[in-house]
Amino acid sequence: MSISEEAKKFKLKASHMIINIPVDKLKRLTRNQGIGSISKETQFFVGISTVHGPLRIFRGKGFYRIFWMVLFIISIVFLTYQIATLFELYLSHPTVSQLSFVLPSEGLNIPTVTICNYNPIRYSYIKELNKTKDFPKRLLDYMTMSFLQLPNLFSMSNKLDIQESHNLLINYTTYVNPNFTIHSFYNDAGFQCKDILKICAFGGREFDCCEEAEPILTDLGKCYQLNLGKSKHLWLNKQRQSGINNGLLVIADYHTDEQIGYSEETAEESVFSNQFENGFRYYVHEPKNIPYLSTEGISISPRKRVYSAISVEKRILLNDESWGNCSSRWPEEYDDINITYTSSSCFAICRAKYFIRKCGCTPMIYNIIGDYKNCLPYEIYSCFVPNRNDTNSTLSFALQDLPMCQECKADCDSWQYNVYNSYGDDFSIGALTYLKQKVPSWKNYYILKNIVAINIFFREIGYTEYSQKQSTTFVEILSNIGGNMGLFLGMSVLSLIEVVIFFCKIMWLTISKKRRNYMKTKKELEEEKARQLEETIENFKRHNEDLKRISMRKRLNKLTSRLASSFRKKSNTCAQKLNRYVSSSIYPFDNSNGNKFRKHSLCSFETNGIEASLHKPSTLVDDIIQQNLFGTGRTQVCSPDQKNEEILRIDIDLNKFQDGQLLKITDKSLNRSHSCAMNVDKSLKDIKRGSIAFPIRLSNDNASIEVESNDEKFNQNENLEKHNLPLYLDVDDLMNKYEYQKI
């Protein structure tokens, strides 16, 4: 075998046996410069933040950085738009209506029924009142105008006629009856309950009408209300089965002979008294509402029978505090009102206050609480038409000037009764017989001229409930915002807190001098650490070169010995020439530093796949560089095989070894060992120390290192701190004298 072939073989073996520490790669650490405080905080935030995008922007290069930056900005724009849209929707207070059908097992409360006679003034009363001829027909017409609505009052009279009638009333109250009032007149002139409500029955069971009826003054004069829901007889409170036979039946007497103008003694009929028709008008309404202001009435004339089938709706609305526009309490300007709030009552009092301010009195139809002065027809007319020559235009303006009462909002909880009517003419023979048995004074012709039958019942024992709901809530808005944050930026509440903390730190750096000084001191310490690292790298580089020279020298010495033994005749000459060549050309000694290297170790790793790691570039240096450049956090990239890796150098006293002895160093916590064969050249007794270098991993703060040779075993347990920079371990001898140097 030639010398060149032996050298190639030796070179191949050396490439597998010698550990190469990437000193050139470590040198890049010294070229990194520190970063400013704000930049450091920013890079630290980018490293730990869970927000999608900043890390890719910071780690990207060139086109990829621009690409991710554009996507990040677009995501922020869309997220901002979505959040603004959601808040705009929430602030618009949207509502929806929920429809449900309820079937109460206990039945439905009977609504209030108000029954009015179209003839509010009895002829017999007027005849008795006018015996002295002091109560003329004109005065009667004037009295009937007191309950007229304003449009009817203005259209059916003129100021001159009303003024003359008003003067008659003043004379009558002054000279004839000083105690005369409009309320007393209607109460006395109207019909009594027993005169008009003859027969009442509920579910086929009769009851006393007048025991349950209460008188009330309306725009039709004196009326009677049947509020069976408040009856002391519980069987009258609810209808438990649907149908006409389970509802309310009222037989009423109109008293046609009591009409004004019916008698031959009175030739002129008062149009204001009978409202153009005979019979009754009744209202089906909620007990708290004013009938003539809240619902439409149903008319029936004598000789007829009406069937009113009721369909019920319940409305539950949201108040103004819950995004609705209803109200269950009186407005602030109506604090003096002590009755239950309803929209119809509020409307009546609103109009009453308007007339009090304008005219000093109010029409009787609006004076529902009785606390205000009632206006006579002439007082209302003269208040709105001060100039008799401009009647039409003034009245038109007066009607337009009436308040809209927008402060009177709808009821939050109300019942709506929709009535479907059908009529029947005449009475059957059986009905006539039944009625004559109940009231013996009635005859067939009287029944046909005066009697009406009113049937009121529920079509079905159930009602439709309309409830107003908020279409979105604050919790739903937060949920939608969270979904959009996750969709566009992968953010959560914790991510938002990270962003807030980052900006707080930036503000802290801006306004706090103490914080800036702290960051400055920290930066100086990092620079000092980098300087020490640079020195370590240089020392390690020289040490690595020394190891290479020693290894090469020994291999060449062995090669010369083998060549000398192969060529015995020329061995001395070849060996001397080869030694001189190696000493002078290939690997000259440098005696200036006083070090001579004759003993060395060739190390290999035995467990956990260490041999494979020798052929892979270490990422330890990359980790340190990225830590200096990007700060801690996710920007520090560590591979699973080299996490927490440290560089360990051990200086060994070679005098303790025999030639061919094996040195084994074990990291017991990871079951990892490093073996080095120590071949000692007996002729070189002046070499006192040798070195080996290998990477270790510190798995915890109490790593256990064991050093052993062929015939001896030594243990050493030390508290090893974890470092992000290389750790040096100097061993003076095998008696475990360790010294640690933190870089």
XYZ file of C-alpha atoms in Angstrom:
743
model
C 0.000 0.000 0.000
C 1.419 3.350 -0.997
C 1.766 6.364 1.257
C -0.942 8.284 -0.631
C -3.423 5.417 -0.289
C -2.671 5.153 3.425
C -3.180 8.889 3.805
C -6.540 8.723 1.989
C -7.644 5.845 4.176
C -6.615 7.741 7.268
C -8.460 10.844 6.051
C -11.636 8.822 5.495
C -11.474 7.355 9.002
C -10.748 10.742 10.500
C -13.813 12.261 8.831
C -15.972 9.745 10.735
C -14.129 9.905 14.049
C -13.304 13.548 14.602
C -16.015 15.822 15.961
C -16.135 19.118 14.118
C -17.503 21.980 16.221
C -19.016 24.705 13.947
C -16.720 27.467 15.103
C -17.084 29.392 11.833
C -20.808 29.338 12.290
C -20.500 30.562 15.850
C -18.511 33.548 14.659
C -21.686 35.041 13.241
C -22.884 35.683 16.774
C -20.364 38.441 17.210
C -21.647 40.340 14.193
C -25.158 40.800 15.678
C -25.904 44.170 17.173
C -28.442 44.844 19.943
C -31.849 46.363 19.318
C -33.638 49.313 20.880
C -36.131 49.053 23.735
C -39.249 49.659 21.639
C -37.999 47.337 18.922
C -37.225 44.691 21.519
C -40.723 44.923 22.995
C -42.184 44.738 19.500
C -40.144 41.686 18.567
C -40.958 40.023 21.874
C -44.673 40.654 21.260
C -44.411 39.236 17.746
C -42.746 36.133 19.152
C -45.365 35.338 21.812
C -48.545 36.808 20.310
C -51.312 34.435 19.247
C -52.541 36.920 16.640
C -52.173 35.522 13.136
C -50.005 37.524 10.772
C -47.403 39.548 12.733
C -44.993 36.613 13.054
C -45.100 35.859 9.331
C -44.582 39.524 8.509
C -41.633 39.772 10.878
C -40.011 36.519 9.745
C -40.793 36.977 6.061
C -38.362 38.300 3.492
C -38.927 40.345 0.369
C -42.072 39.471 -1.541
C -43.410 37.157 1.161
C -43.221 39.886 3.773
C -45.164 42.257 1.489
C -47.675 39.497 0.700
C -48.406 38.758 4.343
C -48.478 42.457 5.212
C -51.129 43.133 2.551
C -53.229 40.195 3.752
C -52.895 41.360 7.350
C -54.020 44.903 6.481
C -56.969 43.600 4.442
C -58.011 41.383 7.349
C -57.870 44.339 9.734
C -59.998 46.445 7.366
C -62.633 43.723 7.002
C -62.637 43.060 10.741
C -63.101 46.766 11.483
C -65.949 46.974 8.982
C -67.663 43.930 10.454
C -67.358 45.228 14.020
C -68.681 48.654 12.990
C -71.622 46.999 11.215
C -72.425 44.875 14.249
C -72.353 47.861 16.594
C -74.461 49.891 14.166
C -77.001 47.085 14.136
C -76.981 46.888 17.925
C -77.396 50.651 18.364
C -80.349 50.683 15.945
C -82.243 48.591 18.529
C -83.813 46.071 16.123
C -86.834 44.080 17.268
C -88.824 41.127 15.982
C -92.342 39.905 16.680
C -92.946 36.455 18.060
C -96.315 34.861 17.348
C -97.789 32.108 19.486
C -101.218 30.615 20.081
C -102.208 30.054 23.714
C -104.943 27.709 24.920
C -105.589 28.475 28.604
C -107.042 25.492 30.419
C -108.921 27.698 32.903
C -110.781 29.622 30.181
C -110.840 33.277 29.101
C -111.957 36.337 31.030
C -115.104 37.930 29.668
C -114.319 41.432 28.332
C -116.100 44.514 29.610
C -119.284 45.387 27.735
C -120.556 48.988 27.734
C -124.187 49.378 26.558
C -125.561 52.790 25.574
C -129.076 53.854 24.541
C -129.218 56.036 21.454
C -131.882 58.029 23.298
C -129.984 59.371 26.324
C -132.792 61.674 27.508
C -136.224 60.432 28.485
C -139.173 62.279 27.059
C -141.070 61.903 30.340
C -138.297 63.675 32.219
C -138.241 66.620 29.795
C -142.022 66.846 29.925
C -141.933 67.049 33.703
C -139.067 69.539 33.598
C -140.865 71.796 31.154
C -144.158 72.076 32.970
C -143.367 75.708 33.721
C -142.268 76.330 30.122
C -138.854 77.427 31.426
C -136.954 74.616 29.639
C -137.544 75.210 25.926
C -136.553 72.955 23.030
C -133.589 75.172 22.109
C -132.144 74.728 25.591
C -132.523 70.936 25.261
C -130.612 70.962 21.984
C -127.887 73.025 23.632
C -127.590 70.479 26.457
C -127.220 67.566 24.044
C -124.261 69.351 22.381
C -122.236 69.082 25.583
C -120.990 65.565 24.777
C -120.476 66.047 21.051
C -117.041 65.553 19.524
C -115.467 68.780 18.234
C -115.966 68.066 14.505
C -119.694 67.476 15.082
C -119.970 70.525 17.295
C -118.329 72.832 14.750
C -120.179 71.429 11.731
C -123.720 71.257 13.164
C -123.982 74.692 14.738
C -123.036 78.299 14.327
C -121.900 80.834 16.858
C -125.103 82.888 16.835
C -127.401 79.923 17.617
C -125.061 78.581 20.281
C -124.793 81.985 21.914
C -128.596 82.323 22.152
C -128.885 78.829 23.617
C -126.128 79.626 26.076
C -128.037 82.701 27.259
C -131.095 80.519 27.881
C -129.008 78.217 30.068
C -127.643 81.165 32.044
C -131.169 82.428 32.669
C -132.377 78.972 33.691
C -129.559 78.381 36.184
C -129.905 81.898 37.511
C -133.633 82.180 37.983
C -135.155 78.700 37.836
C -132.743 76.016 39.111
C -129.420 77.259 40.550
C -128.303 73.643 41.260
C -128.658 72.618 37.644
C -125.498 71.044 36.067
C -124.841 69.079 32.937
C -123.810 65.954 34.881
C -126.878 66.026 37.055
C -129.042 66.609 34.004
C -127.758 63.501 32.169
C -127.887 61.349 35.273
C -131.490 62.312 35.959
C -132.674 62.389 32.333
C -131.058 59.083 31.393
C -132.577 55.666 31.848
C -132.069 53.686 34.997
C -130.475 50.254 34.765
C -133.672 48.371 35.562
C -135.453 50.260 32.758
C -133.232 49.084 29.893
C -131.322 45.940 31.028
C -134.140 43.471 31.487
C -132.611 39.982 31.267
C -128.980 38.855 31.566
C -127.618 35.323 31.341
C -124.165 33.764 31.127
C -123.711 30.229 29.866
C -127.489 29.719 30.040
C -127.592 30.792 33.687
C -129.417 34.021 34.533
C -128.045 36.730 36.859
C -129.106 40.202 37.975
C -127.913 42.695 35.346
C -128.011 45.756 37.593
C -125.979 44.009 40.304
C -123.076 43.753 37.889
C -123.641 46.993 35.907
C -122.109 50.388 36.685
C -123.271 53.736 35.177
C -120.793 55.788 33.135
C -121.114 59.048 31.177
C -119.925 58.843 27.571
C -120.435 60.822 24.394
C -123.824 59.051 24.158
C -124.871 60.142 27.603
C -125.517 57.751 30.457
C -124.380 54.180 29.702
C -123.914 50.977 31.721
C -120.824 48.779 31.965
C -120.891 45.050 32.611
C -117.496 43.998 33.961
C -118.084 40.359 34.763
C -114.398 39.726 35.343
C -114.682 41.598 38.658
C -117.897 39.913 39.744
C -118.039 38.289 43.148
C -119.693 35.317 41.443
C -116.717 33.329 40.151
C -118.739 31.487 37.519
C -119.228 34.842 35.786
C -115.498 35.610 35.479
C -114.482 33.248 32.681
C -115.926 31.497 29.666
C -114.589 27.965 29.724
C -116.132 26.620 26.540
C -116.530 28.289 23.194
C -119.819 28.895 21.420
C -122.894 31.052 21.600
C -124.600 29.004 24.335
C -121.655 29.511 26.727
C -121.417 33.288 26.352
C -123.258 36.390 27.536
C -126.896 37.183 26.632
C -128.445 40.610 27.289
C -132.118 41.470 26.587
C -132.524 45.285 26.511
C -135.551 47.575 26.228
C -135.132 50.648 24.035
C -138.309 52.486 25.183
C -139.307 53.935 21.849
C -142.073 55.965 23.468
C -139.463 57.892 25.469
C -137.824 59.429 22.415
C -137.758 63.196 22.145
C -140.255 64.116 19.407
C -142.094 60.803 19.503
C -145.113 62.331 21.180
C -147.485 64.471 19.195
C -146.984 67.293 21.689
C -143.472 67.824 20.364
C -143.412 68.420 16.654
C -139.652 68.844 16.136
C -137.254 65.965 16.679
C -133.846 66.642 18.138
C -131.242 65.306 15.736
C -128.587 65.587 18.442
C -130.554 63.305 20.726
C -131.151 60.150 18.692
C -128.077 60.220 16.350
C -130.223 59.319 13.307
C -131.165 55.817 14.501
C -132.979 53.900 17.212
C -131.720 51.139 19.420
C -128.462 50.557 21.275
C -124.769 50.892 20.764
C -122.415 48.677 22.743
C -118.642 48.388 23.068
C -116.526 45.299 23.785
C -113.261 46.427 25.339
C -110.645 45.922 28.003
C -111.803 47.034 31.477
C -109.173 49.755 31.852
C -109.910 51.450 28.514
C -112.363 54.250 27.734
C -114.898 52.653 25.395
C -115.793 55.580 23.152
C -112.138 56.511 22.635
C -110.555 53.087 22.310
C -112.824 50.927 20.165
C -115.565 50.977 17.586
C -119.103 50.414 18.735
C -121.661 47.926 17.471
C -125.194 49.128 16.734
C -128.431 47.186 16.951
C -131.985 48.361 16.415
C -135.187 47.034 18.020
C -136.695 43.798 16.711
C -133.223 42.421 15.954
C -130.773 40.001 17.470
C -126.978 40.357 17.137
C -124.339 37.649 17.513
C -120.870 38.982 18.395
C -118.152 36.345 18.108
C -114.921 37.498 19.756
C -111.403 36.670 18.629
C -108.776 37.593 21.219
C -105.261 38.937 20.742
C -102.763 39.680 23.446
C -99.974 42.127 22.721
C -96.797 42.271 24.755
C -94.580 45.128 23.624
C -91.161 46.338 24.715
C -90.880 49.597 26.602
C -88.571 52.411 25.587
C -85.837 51.108 27.897
C -85.830 47.769 26.067
C -85.773 49.127 22.489
C -89.556 49.432 22.209
C -91.922 52.402 22.126
C -94.617 51.400 24.585
C -95.142 52.611 28.127
C -96.770 51.347 31.293
C -96.442 54.548 33.303
C -97.599 58.108 32.930
C -95.287 60.708 31.366
C -93.428 62.990 33.745
C -95.777 65.925 33.084
C -98.712 63.742 34.211
C -97.374 62.812 37.640
C -100.558 64.054 39.327
C -102.705 61.369 37.633
C -103.686 58.522 39.963
C -105.513 56.168 37.605
C -104.067 53.193 35.726
C -102.164 54.180 32.617
C -103.702 53.404 29.245
C -103.070 55.059 25.933
C -106.732 56.126 25.634
C -106.720 57.662 29.128
C -103.470 59.462 28.372
C -104.925 60.782 25.130
C -108.043 62.092 26.928
C -106.002 63.857 29.621
C -103.616 65.261 27.002
C -106.555 66.844 25.155
C -108.036 68.043 28.443
C -104.804 69.826 29.386
C -104.694 71.421 25.951
C -108.198 72.869 26.352
C -107.393 74.025 29.888
C -104.407 75.981 28.595
C -106.287 77.418 25.621
C -109.821 77.918 26.902
C -109.654 77.564 30.684
C -111.982 74.548 30.577
C -112.258 71.184 28.850
C -115.034 69.254 27.043
C -116.731 66.702 29.257
C -115.711 63.747 27.082
C -112.044 64.416 27.978
C -112.593 65.140 31.676
C -112.315 61.481 32.692
C -110.856 62.196 36.150
C -113.334 65.007 36.947
C -110.651 67.407 38.194
C -111.107 70.041 35.501
C -113.809 72.567 34.752
C -116.238 71.372 32.078
C -116.733 73.558 29.033
C -120.156 74.459 27.725
C -120.612 74.327 23.943
C -120.542 78.120 23.613
C -117.272 78.395 25.589
C -115.563 75.918 23.280
C -116.938 77.576 20.161
C -115.994 81.117 21.181
C -112.513 79.925 22.259
C -111.749 78.661 18.763
C -113.849 81.132 16.718
C -113.360 84.583 18.220
C -114.344 86.238 14.905
C -117.803 85.198 13.726
C -117.068 86.437 10.182
C -114.216 83.961 9.698
C -115.884 80.816 10.940
C -114.912 78.215 8.345
C -111.187 79.002 8.097
C -110.850 79.377 11.860
C -112.562 76.068 12.580
C -110.381 74.304 10.031
C -107.275 75.715 11.681
C -108.603 74.834 15.137
C -109.047 71.184 14.223
C -105.520 71.029 12.804
C -104.140 72.669 15.929
C -105.317 69.878 18.221
C -102.345 68.105 19.853
C -101.191 64.732 18.559
C -100.251 63.648 22.098
C -97.129 61.770 21.031
C -96.112 61.340 24.662
C -99.024 58.915 25.026
C -97.418 55.671 23.940
C -99.096 52.352 23.331
C -99.799 50.009 26.213
C -97.054 47.475 26.859
C -99.534 44.787 27.859
C -102.959 44.922 26.265
C -105.829 42.754 25.076
C -107.459 43.329 21.712
C -110.974 42.007 21.129
C -111.880 41.610 17.468
C -115.651 41.241 17.123
C -117.319 39.490 14.187
C -121.036 40.318 14.038
C -124.044 38.702 12.433
C -127.673 39.819 12.733
C -131.112 38.268 12.812
C -134.475 39.996 12.238
C -137.632 39.542 14.311
C -138.186 37.087 17.100
C -139.585 33.611 16.803
C -142.864 32.606 18.407
C -140.953 30.690 21.029
C -138.825 33.760 21.805
C -141.916 35.955 22.106
C -143.509 33.459 24.469
C -140.340 33.284 26.608
C -140.068 37.095 26.812
C -143.726 37.529 27.756
C -143.269 34.970 30.505
C -140.271 36.855 31.887
C -142.002 40.267 31.709
C -145.799 39.799 31.790
C -146.458 43.452 30.867
C -144.844 42.998 27.466
C -147.026 42.341 24.458
C -145.997 41.131 21.028
C -146.139 44.571 19.402
C -144.144 46.104 22.301
C -141.435 43.474 21.975
C -141.137 44.019 18.242
C -140.853 47.821 18.683
C -138.454 47.973 21.672
C -136.619 44.763 22.516
C -133.121 43.799 21.300
C -131.096 40.661 22.040
C -127.294 40.854 22.322
C -125.183 37.668 22.298
C -121.448 38.009 23.068
C -119.216 34.910 23.139
C -115.734 33.620 22.314
C -115.247 31.866 19.019
C -112.594 29.657 20.627
C -111.051 29.385 24.050
C -107.637 30.549 23.008
C -105.870 33.682 21.963
C -103.063 34.786 19.706
C -100.133 36.322 21.542
C -97.920 38.835 19.792
C -94.760 39.498 21.763
C -92.058 41.916 20.756
C -88.499 40.690 21.275
C -85.047 42.128 20.796
C -83.672 40.663 17.594
C -80.146 40.784 18.977
C -78.581 41.095 22.400
C -75.247 42.354 23.648
C -74.133 38.771 24.270
C -74.899 37.896 20.636
C -72.975 40.957 19.464
C -69.944 39.880 21.521
C -70.243 36.365 20.104
C -70.386 37.697 16.536
C -67.405 39.973 17.167
C -65.441 37.044 18.594
C -66.281 34.943 15.549
C -65.116 37.675 13.177
C -61.911 38.182 15.175
C -61.168 34.479 14.891
C -62.071 34.413 11.194
C -59.879 37.317 10.086
C -56.996 37.384 12.612
C -57.326 34.219 14.702
C -57.795 36.377 17.792
C -59.438 35.637 21.116
C -59.923 37.598 24.313
C -56.446 36.555 25.432
C -55.011 37.811 22.140
C -56.720 41.122 22.723
C -55.201 41.290 26.198
C -51.769 40.608 24.687
C -52.216 43.554 22.322
C -53.327 45.801 25.186
C -50.336 44.773 27.301
C -47.991 45.448 24.377
C -49.292 48.984 23.907
C -49.164 49.547 27.666
C -45.498 48.556 27.636
C -44.806 50.927 24.756
C -46.529 53.756 26.640
C -44.599 52.801 29.761
C -41.328 53.091 27.880
C -42.415 56.450 26.510
C -43.381 58.069 29.807
C -41.230 56.226 32.380
C -37.559 57.151 32.694
C -36.989 54.332 35.179
C -38.209 51.793 32.653
C -35.944 53.206 29.971
C -32.939 53.004 32.318
C -33.800 49.400 33.121
C -33.956 48.477 29.449
C -30.662 50.280 28.857
C -28.970 48.321 31.650
C -30.398 45.096 30.289
C -29.051 45.910 26.854
C -25.573 46.568 28.283
C -25.624 43.182 30.022
C -26.557 41.501 26.771
C -23.727 43.257 24.982
C -21.305 42.106 27.687
C -22.586 38.583 27.298
C -22.017 38.803 23.552
C -18.468 40.042 24.121
C -17.689 37.110 26.406
C -19.192 34.796 23.836
C -16.881 36.195 21.188
C -13.855 35.517 23.380
C -15.086 31.986 24.034
C -15.517 31.348 20.339
C -11.943 32.403 19.624
C -10.605 30.185 22.412
C -12.698 27.298 21.233
C -11.522 27.798 17.677
C -7.885 27.617 18.730
C -8.611 24.556 20.832
C -10.343 22.839 17.904
C -7.366 23.551 15.662
C -5.021 22.113 18.289
C -7.106 18.948 18.397
C -6.896 18.609 14.651
C -3.097 19.063 14.669
C -2.650 16.488 17.428
C -4.858 13.980 15.640
C -3.116 14.483 12.330
C 0.344 14.282 13.964
C -0.424 11.001 15.677
C -1.881 9.428 12.549
C 1.144 10.419 10.560
C 3.459 9.090 13.264
C 1.674 5.747 13.139
C 1.870 5.811 9.390
C 5.653 6.380 9.478
C 6.062 3.566 12.015
C 4.191 1.159 9.798
C 6.131 2.255 6.777
C 9.387 1.833 8.698
C 8.462 -1.690 9.726
C 7.455 -2.550 6.167
C 10.674 -1.328 4.633
C 13.270 -2.479 7.123
C 16.252 -1.637 5.051
C 15.170 1.887 4.433
C 12.964 2.374 7.438
C 15.144 4.793 9.252
C 15.628 6.918 6.203
C 11.877 6.886 5.241
C 10.744 7.462 8.750
C 13.124 10.334 9.226
C 12.122 11.889 5.931
C 8.416 11.494 6.674
C 8.854 12.891 10.153
C 10.726 15.857 8.825
C 8.079 16.381 6.145
C 5.227 16.230 8.670
C 7.047 18.441 11.153
C 8.108 21.074 8.699
C 5.440 21.068 5.984
C 2.219 19.419 7.086
C 1.981 20.130 10.796
C 4.808 22.217 12.208
C 5.135 22.717 15.965
C 4.588 26.132 17.368
C 6.750 26.252 20.482
C 6.175 29.919 21.078
C 3.129 29.262 23.260
C 4.908 26.610 25.283
C 2.335 23.901 24.462
C 3.199 20.508 23.007
C 0.417 18.174 21.983
C 1.256 14.519 21.728
C -1.712 12.860 23.409
C -5.230 13.247 22.165
C -8.625 11.586 22.117
C -10.903 10.584 19.296
C -14.456 10.668 20.588
C -17.646 8.977 19.522
C -21.206 8.971 20.837
C -22.876 5.752 21.771
C -26.565 6.292 22.617
C -29.753 8.042 21.565
C -28.766 8.409 17.929
C -25.857 10.740 18.594
C -23.872 9.406 15.615
C -26.586 10.638 13.284
C -26.514 14.063 14.853
C -22.803 14.436 14.037
C -23.606 14.698 10.357
C -26.363 17.274 10.822
C -25.582 20.961 11.242
C -26.314 22.110 14.772
C -29.046 24.700 15.201
C -27.682 25.876 18.524
C -25.889 28.786 16.929
C -28.976 29.705 14.893
C -31.002 29.735 18.077
C -28.588 32.130 19.769
C -28.500 34.402 16.722
C -32.292 34.508 16.462
C -32.552 35.201 20.172
C -30.319 38.248 19.799
C -32.117 39.403 16.651
C -35.741 38.629 17.457
C -35.911 38.390 21.232
C -37.366 35.457 23.149
C -40.660 33.788 22.397
C -41.705 31.911 19.287
C -38.992 33.651 17.243
C -36.401 31.328 18.873
C -36.530 28.195 16.744
C -35.293 25.021 18.457
C -35.375 21.599 16.869
C -36.600 18.729 19.057
C -33.203 16.971 18.912
C -31.169 19.958 20.030
C -33.369 21.778 22.484
C -31.442 23.133 25.491
C -28.146 21.845 23.968
C -24.944 23.066 25.587
C -21.337 22.817 24.465
C -19.153 21.086 27.044
C -15.344 21.091 27.035
C -13.423 18.907 29.430
C -9.676 19.375 29.999
C -8.181 16.084 31.199
C -4.953 15.224 33.019
C -3.522 12.588 30.686
C -0.945 11.364 33.215
C -3.758 9.467 34.920
C -4.289 7.275 31.856
C -2.553 4.258 30.501
C -2.170 3.817 26.785
C -5.372 2.533 25.153
C -7.480 3.333 28.179
C -11.130 4.349 27.497
C -12.659 7.472 28.973
C -16.488 7.462 29.213
C -18.553 10.468 30.310
C -22.274 9.921 30.918
C -25.188 12.348 31.386
C -27.226 10.113 33.686
C -30.398 12.217 33.517
C -30.697 11.544 29.769
C -28.893 8.156 29.677
C -26.461 9.664 27.231
C -22.727 8.820 27.130
C -19.638 10.055 25.327
C -16.614 7.749 24.936
C -13.061 8.765 24.085
C -10.158 6.356 23.533
C -7.024 7.764 25.214
C -3.860 6.492 23.436
C -0.762 7.684 25.277
C 2.614 7.943 23.587
C 5.127 6.802 26.257
C 7.948 8.715 24.657
C 6.250 12.078 25.175
C 6.240 12.501 28.951
C 6.069 16.296 28.894
C 2.422 16.402 27.758
C 0.338 17.029 30.872
C -3.173 17.869 29.566
C -5.523 16.988 26.738
C -9.002 18.155 25.753
C -12.239 16.801 24.382
C -15.400 18.720 23.409
C -18.937 17.446 22.902
C -22.527 18.749 23.169
C -24.702 17.784 26.145
C -28.283 18.504 27.173
C -29.255 19.743 30.600
C -32.689 18.297 31.227
C -33.095 19.806 34.693
C -31.300 21.883 37.246
C -29.663 18.853 38.890
C -27.958 17.093 36.009
C -25.787 14.115 36.960
C -22.480 13.599 35.156
C -20.471 10.383 35.564
C -16.861 10.024 34.431
C -15.218 6.569 34.284
C -12.204 4.804 32.785
C -11.445 1.118 32.246
C -10.514 0.387 35.836
C -11.858 3.297 37.797
C -15.253 5.055 38.109
C -15.879 8.501 39.465
C -19.233 10.228 40.067
C -19.957 13.888 40.261
C -23.326 15.553 40.928
C -23.423 19.266 40.496
C -26.230 21.826 40.321
C -25.889 22.848 36.705
C -27.751 25.958 35.687
C -29.491 26.037 32.353
C -27.971 28.576 30.022
C -28.877 29.860 26.608
C -25.129 30.196 25.861
C -22.348 27.539 25.886
C -21.190 26.154 29.234
C -17.537 25.293 29.848
C -16.598 22.488 32.208
C -12.883 22.292 33.084
C -11.647 19.021 34.611
C -8.219 19.166 36.247
C -8.014 15.484 36.986
C -10.165 12.404 37.294
C -10.708 13.034 41.000
C -13.641 15.185 39.858
C -12.291 18.665 40.400
C -14.749 20.610 38.229
C -14.817 24.293 37.511
C -17.735 25.989 35.650
C -17.525 29.135 33.638
C -20.780 30.849 32.533
C -20.505 32.822 29.340
